Amino acid sequence: MSDPLRPRASLRTAVVWDVLKDALERRVKAAGRDALDVLDTGGGSGNFAVPVARLGHRVTVVDPSPNALFALERRAAEAGVADRIRGVQGDAHGLFQVIERGGYDAVLCHGVLEYVDDPAEGLRNAVGALRPAGTLSLLAAGLGGAVLARALAGHFTEARRALTDPAGRWGEGDPVPRRFTADQLTDLVTATGLHVGAVHGVRVFADLVPGVLVDTEPGAMDALLKLEAAAAEQPAFHSVATQLHVLAERD
């Protein structure tokens, strides 16, 4: 995933970025402060952290990879936001060994639940970092998107296996340890006591459309972006999205 502000990469990130940006603006108004404290768990090299910092917010990135945190530091410096980004080595299960509980206005938990041993515990920790009336942005791999992708590639047995596998994996070579349905994600979120405000399907079409078409056909990228945005809000497309985004808040 690349910077949400770069046009080509926005095919994969635009829906999440638009929802997140609006949520942060609402939180700014509710908090009465221009700058929020934002936690990005598993934030890696700053794909979302850097754009969030560009909005003026203070961002703490927790990631287990030293290489990713080094790349984050370099990227933040290049973007001129090094003073607003702090990188900390750690993971979701040991989150409160490296950051404070209840200290953040917003928490990003993007691409984390697929890889942790216990998704429920990992999510509880992310929510535990929120202040009262905080906002959670949760992004995870969608089951239906993987099934559809394998089927369209002609791997029908793998598609069926992903559909029936408890973890949503299509085989031993599957690089993603776990996938979710929209219902599974919303159940995990509501179990933490948060209120689900919105669910969006992400990358409904972007991963299926040939890149050469998007890059060469005049107006194709803009049209595809608009199609993604329109489909994201339709529950019917959640079941075939590559990723699912859940926005939730404390009541």
C-alpha positions as CSV (number, residue, x, y, z in Angstrom):
1,M,0.0,0.0,0.0
2,S,1.3,3.4,-0.9
3,D,0.7,7.0,0.2
4,P,-3.1,7.7,0.0
5,L,-2.3,11.0,-1.5
6,R,-0.6,9.6,-4.6
7,P,-3.2,9.2,-7.5
8,R,-2.2,5.7,-8.6
9,A,-2.1,4.3,-5.1
10,S,-5.4,6.0,-4.3
11,L,-7.2,3.2,-6.2
12,R,-6.4,1.0,-3.2
13,T,-6.6,3.6,-0.4
14,A,-9.1,6.3,-1.4
15,V,-12.2,4.9,0.3
16,V,-10.4,4.4,3.6
17,W,-8.6,7.7,3.4
18,D,-11.8,9.7,2.7
19,V,-13.7,8.0,5.6
20,L,-10.8,8.4,8.0
21,K,-10.2,12.1,7.0
22,D,-13.9,12.9,7.6
23,A,-13.8,11.0,11.0
24,L,-10.8,13.0,12.1
25,E,-12.4,16.2,11.2
26,R,-15.5,15.3,13.3
27,R,-13.2,14.3,16.2
28,V,-11.4,17.7,16.0
29,K,-14.7,19.6,16.2
30,A,-15.9,17.4,19.1
31,A,-12.7,17.6,21.0
32,G,-12.3,21.4,20.5
33,R,-8.6,20.9,19.5
34,D,-6.9,21.4,16.2
35,A,-4.4,18.5,16.8
36,L,-5.4,15.0,17.8
37,D,-3.3,12.2,19.3
38,V,-3.5,9.3,16.9
39,L,-2.2,5.8,17.3
40,D,-1.4,3.7,14.3
41,T,-1.0,0.0,15.3
42,G,1.0,-1.9,12.7
43,G,1.5,1.3,10.9
44,G,4.7,0.2,9.2
45,S,6.4,2.8,7.1
46,G,3.7,5.4,7.5
47,N,1.3,4.8,4.6
48,F,-1.5,6.4,6.6
49,A,0.5,8.0,9.5
50,V,2.3,10.5,7.3
51,P,-0.8,11.8,5.6
52,V,-2.5,12.0,9.0
53,A,0.5,14.0,10.3
54,R,0.2,16.3,7.3
55,L,-3.2,17.2,8.6
56,G,-1.5,18.5,11.7
57,H,-2.1,15.6,14.1
58,R,0.4,13.9,16.4
59,V,0.9,10.2,15.4
60,T,2.4,7.3,17.3
61,V,3.2,4.3,15.1
62,V,3.6,0.9,16.8
63,D,5.1,-1.8,14.6
64,P,7.2,-4.9,15.2
65,S,9.6,-4.3,12.3
66,P,12.7,-2.1,12.9
67,N,13.1,-1.8,9.1
68,A,9.6,-0.4,8.8
69,L,10.2,2.1,11.6
70,F,13.4,3.2,9.9
71,A,11.5,3.7,6.7
72,L,8.9,5.6,8.6
73,E,11.5,8.0,10.1
74,R,12.9,8.7,6.7
75,R,9.5,9.1,5.1
76,A,8.3,11.5,7.8
77,A,11.4,13.6,7.4
78,E,11.0,13.8,3.7
79,A,7.3,14.9,4.2
80,G,8.3,17.5,6.8
81,V,6.3,16.0,9.6
82,A,9.1,14.3,11.6
83,D,8.2,16.4,14.6
84,R,4.6,15.0,14.6
85,I,5.4,11.3,14.2
86,R,6.9,8.9,16.7
87,G,7.8,5.3,15.9
88,V,7.8,2.6,18.6
89,Q,8.7,-1.0,18.2
90,G,6.0,-3.3,19.5
91,D,2.9,-5.3,18.6
92,A,-0.8,-5.5,19.3
93,H,-0.6,-8.1,22.0
94,G,2.0,-6.2,24.0
95,L,0.7,-2.8,23.1
96,F,0.6,-1.3,26.6
97,Q,4.2,-2.3,27.2
98,V,5.1,0.5,24.8
99,I,2.2,3.1,24.9
100,E,-0.2,4.4,27.4
101,R,-3.7,3.0,27.9
102,G,-6.6,5.5,27.0
103,G,-4.3,8.1,25.6
104,Y,-5.5,8.6,22.0
105,D,-8.3,10.3,20.2
106,A,-8.2,7.9,17.3
107,V,-6.7,4.5,16.7
108,L,-5.9,3.0,13.3
109,C,-5.8,-0.8,13.3
110,H,-5.1,-1.5,9.6
111,G,-3.9,-4.9,8.4
112,V,-3.3,-6.2,11.9
113,L,-6.1,-8.6,12.7
114,E,-5.1,-10.9,9.8
115,Y,-1.8,-11.6,11.4
116,V,-2.2,-11.6,15.2
117,D,-2.7,-14.9,17.1
118,D,-5.8,-13.7,18.8
119,P,-7.8,-11.1,16.8
120,A,-10.2,-10.4,19.6
121,E,-7.4,-9.7,22.1
122,G,-5.6,-7.5,19.5
123,L,-8.7,-5.5,18.9
124,R,-9.4,-5.1,22.6
125,N,-6.0,-3.7,23.1
126,A,-6.4,-1.2,20.2
127,V,-9.8,-0.1,21.7
128,G,-8.2,0.1,25.1
129,A,-5.8,2.8,23.8
130,L,-8.8,5.1,23.0
131,R,-9.9,8.1,25.1
132,P,-13.6,8.4,25.9
133,A,-15.5,9.3,22.7
134,G,-12.5,8.0,20.7
135,T,-12.6,6.8,17.1
136,L,-11.5,3.4,15.8
137,S,-10.5,2.8,12.1
138,L,-10.3,-0.9,11.4
139,L,-9.2,-2.4,8.1
140,A,-8.9,-6.1,7.5
141,A,-8.7,-8.6,4.7
142,G,-12.1,-9.6,3.3
143,L,-13.0,-13.3,2.7
144,G,-15.2,-12.8,-0.4
145,G,-12.5,-10.8,-2.3
146,A,-10.1,-13.7,-2.0
147,V,-12.6,-16.2,-3.2
148,L,-13.6,-14.1,-6.2
149,A,-9.9,-13.5,-7.1
150,R,-9.0,-17.1,-7.0
151,A,-12.0,-18.1,-9.1
152,L,-11.4,-15.5,-11.7
153,A,-7.8,-16.7,-12.0
154,G,-9.1,-20.2,-12.7
155,H,-8.1,-21.6,-9.3
156,F,-11.5,-23.0,-8.5
157,T,-10.4,-25.6,-5.9
158,E,-8.5,-22.9,-4.0
159,A,-11.5,-20.6,-4.2
160,R,-13.8,-23.2,-2.7
161,R,-11.2,-24.0,0.0
162,A,-11.0,-20.3,1.0
163,L,-14.8,-20.2,1.1
164,T,-15.0,-23.2,3.5
165,D,-11.8,-22.7,5.5
166,P,-12.5,-21.3,9.0
167,A,-9.6,-18.8,8.5
168,G,-10.5,-18.0,4.9
169,R,-7.3,-19.4,3.5
170,W,-7.0,-20.9,0.0
171,G,-4.0,-23.1,0.7
172,E,-0.6,-23.6,2.3
173,G,0.9,-20.9,0.0
174,D,-1.7,-18.3,1.0
175,P,0.3,-15.3,2.4
176,V,-2.6,-14.1,4.5
177,P,-3.2,-16.1,7.7
178,R,-6.8,-15.0,8.2
179,R,-9.7,-13.2,6.5
180,F,-13.0,-11.9,7.7
181,T,-16.6,-11.3,6.6
182,A,-18.2,-8.0,7.4
183,D,-20.4,-9.6,10.1
184,Q,-17.3,-11.2,11.8
185,L,-15.6,-7.8,12.0
186,T,-18.6,-5.9,13.3
187,D,-19.1,-8.6,15.9
188,L,-15.5,-8.2,17.1
189,V,-15.9,-4.5,17.3
190,T,-19.3,-4.5,19.1
191,A,-17.8,-7.0,21.6
192,T,-15.4,-4.3,22.7
193,G,-18.2,-1.9,23.5
194,L,-17.8,0.4,20.6
195,H,-20.6,1.5,18.3
196,V,-20.2,0.7,14.6
197,G,-20.8,3.8,12.6
198,A,-20.0,2.6,9.1
199,V,-18.8,-0.4,7.1
200,H,-17.2,0.0,3.7
201,G,-16.0,-2.5,1.1
202,V,-12.5,-1.6,-0.1
203,R,-10.9,-2.6,-3.4
204,V,-14.1,-4.1,-4.8
205,F,-12.9,-3.6,-8.4
206,A,-9.4,-2.2,-8.2
207,D,-7.7,-5.6,-7.9
208,L,-9.7,-7.1,-10.7
209,V,-9.3,-4.4,-13.4
210,P,-6.1,-4.8,-15.6
211,G,-3.6,-2.2,-14.7
212,V,-2.9,-1.4,-18.3
213,L,-6.5,-0.4,-18.8
214,V,-6.4,2.0,-15.9
215,D,-3.1,3.5,-17.0
216,T,-3.8,3.9,-20.7
217,E,-7.5,4.7,-21.1
218,P,-8.2,8.4,-20.7
219,G,-10.4,9.1,-17.6
220,A,-10.4,5.4,-16.5
221,M,-8.6,6.0,-13.2
222,D,-11.0,8.8,-12.2
223,A,-14.0,6.7,-13.2
224,L,-12.8,3.7,-11.3
225,L,-12.2,5.8,-8.2
226,K,-15.8,7.0,-8.4
227,L,-17.1,3.5,-8.9
228,E,-15.1,2.3,-5.9
229,A,-16.5,5.0,-3.7
230,A,-20.1,4.3,-4.8
231,A,-19.8,0.6,-4.3
232,A,-18.0,0.8,-1.0
233,E,-21.2,2.0,0.8
234,Q,-23.4,-0.7,-0.7
235,P,-23.7,-3.8,1.6
236,A,-24.1,-6.0,-1.4
237,F,-20.5,-5.4,-2.4
238,H,-19.0,-6.0,1.1
239,S,-19.1,-9.7,0.3
240,V,-16.7,-9.4,-2.7
241,A,-14.4,-6.7,-1.4
242,T,-10.6,-7.4,-1.0
243,Q,-10.7,-5.5,2.3
244,L,-13.3,-4.3,4.7
245,H,-13.2,-1.1,6.7
246,V,-15.1,-0.5,9.9
247,L,-15.4,2.9,11.5
248,A,-16.5,2.8,15.2
249,E,-16.7,5.1,18.1
250,R,-17.3,5.1,21.8
251,D,-20.8,6.3,22.6
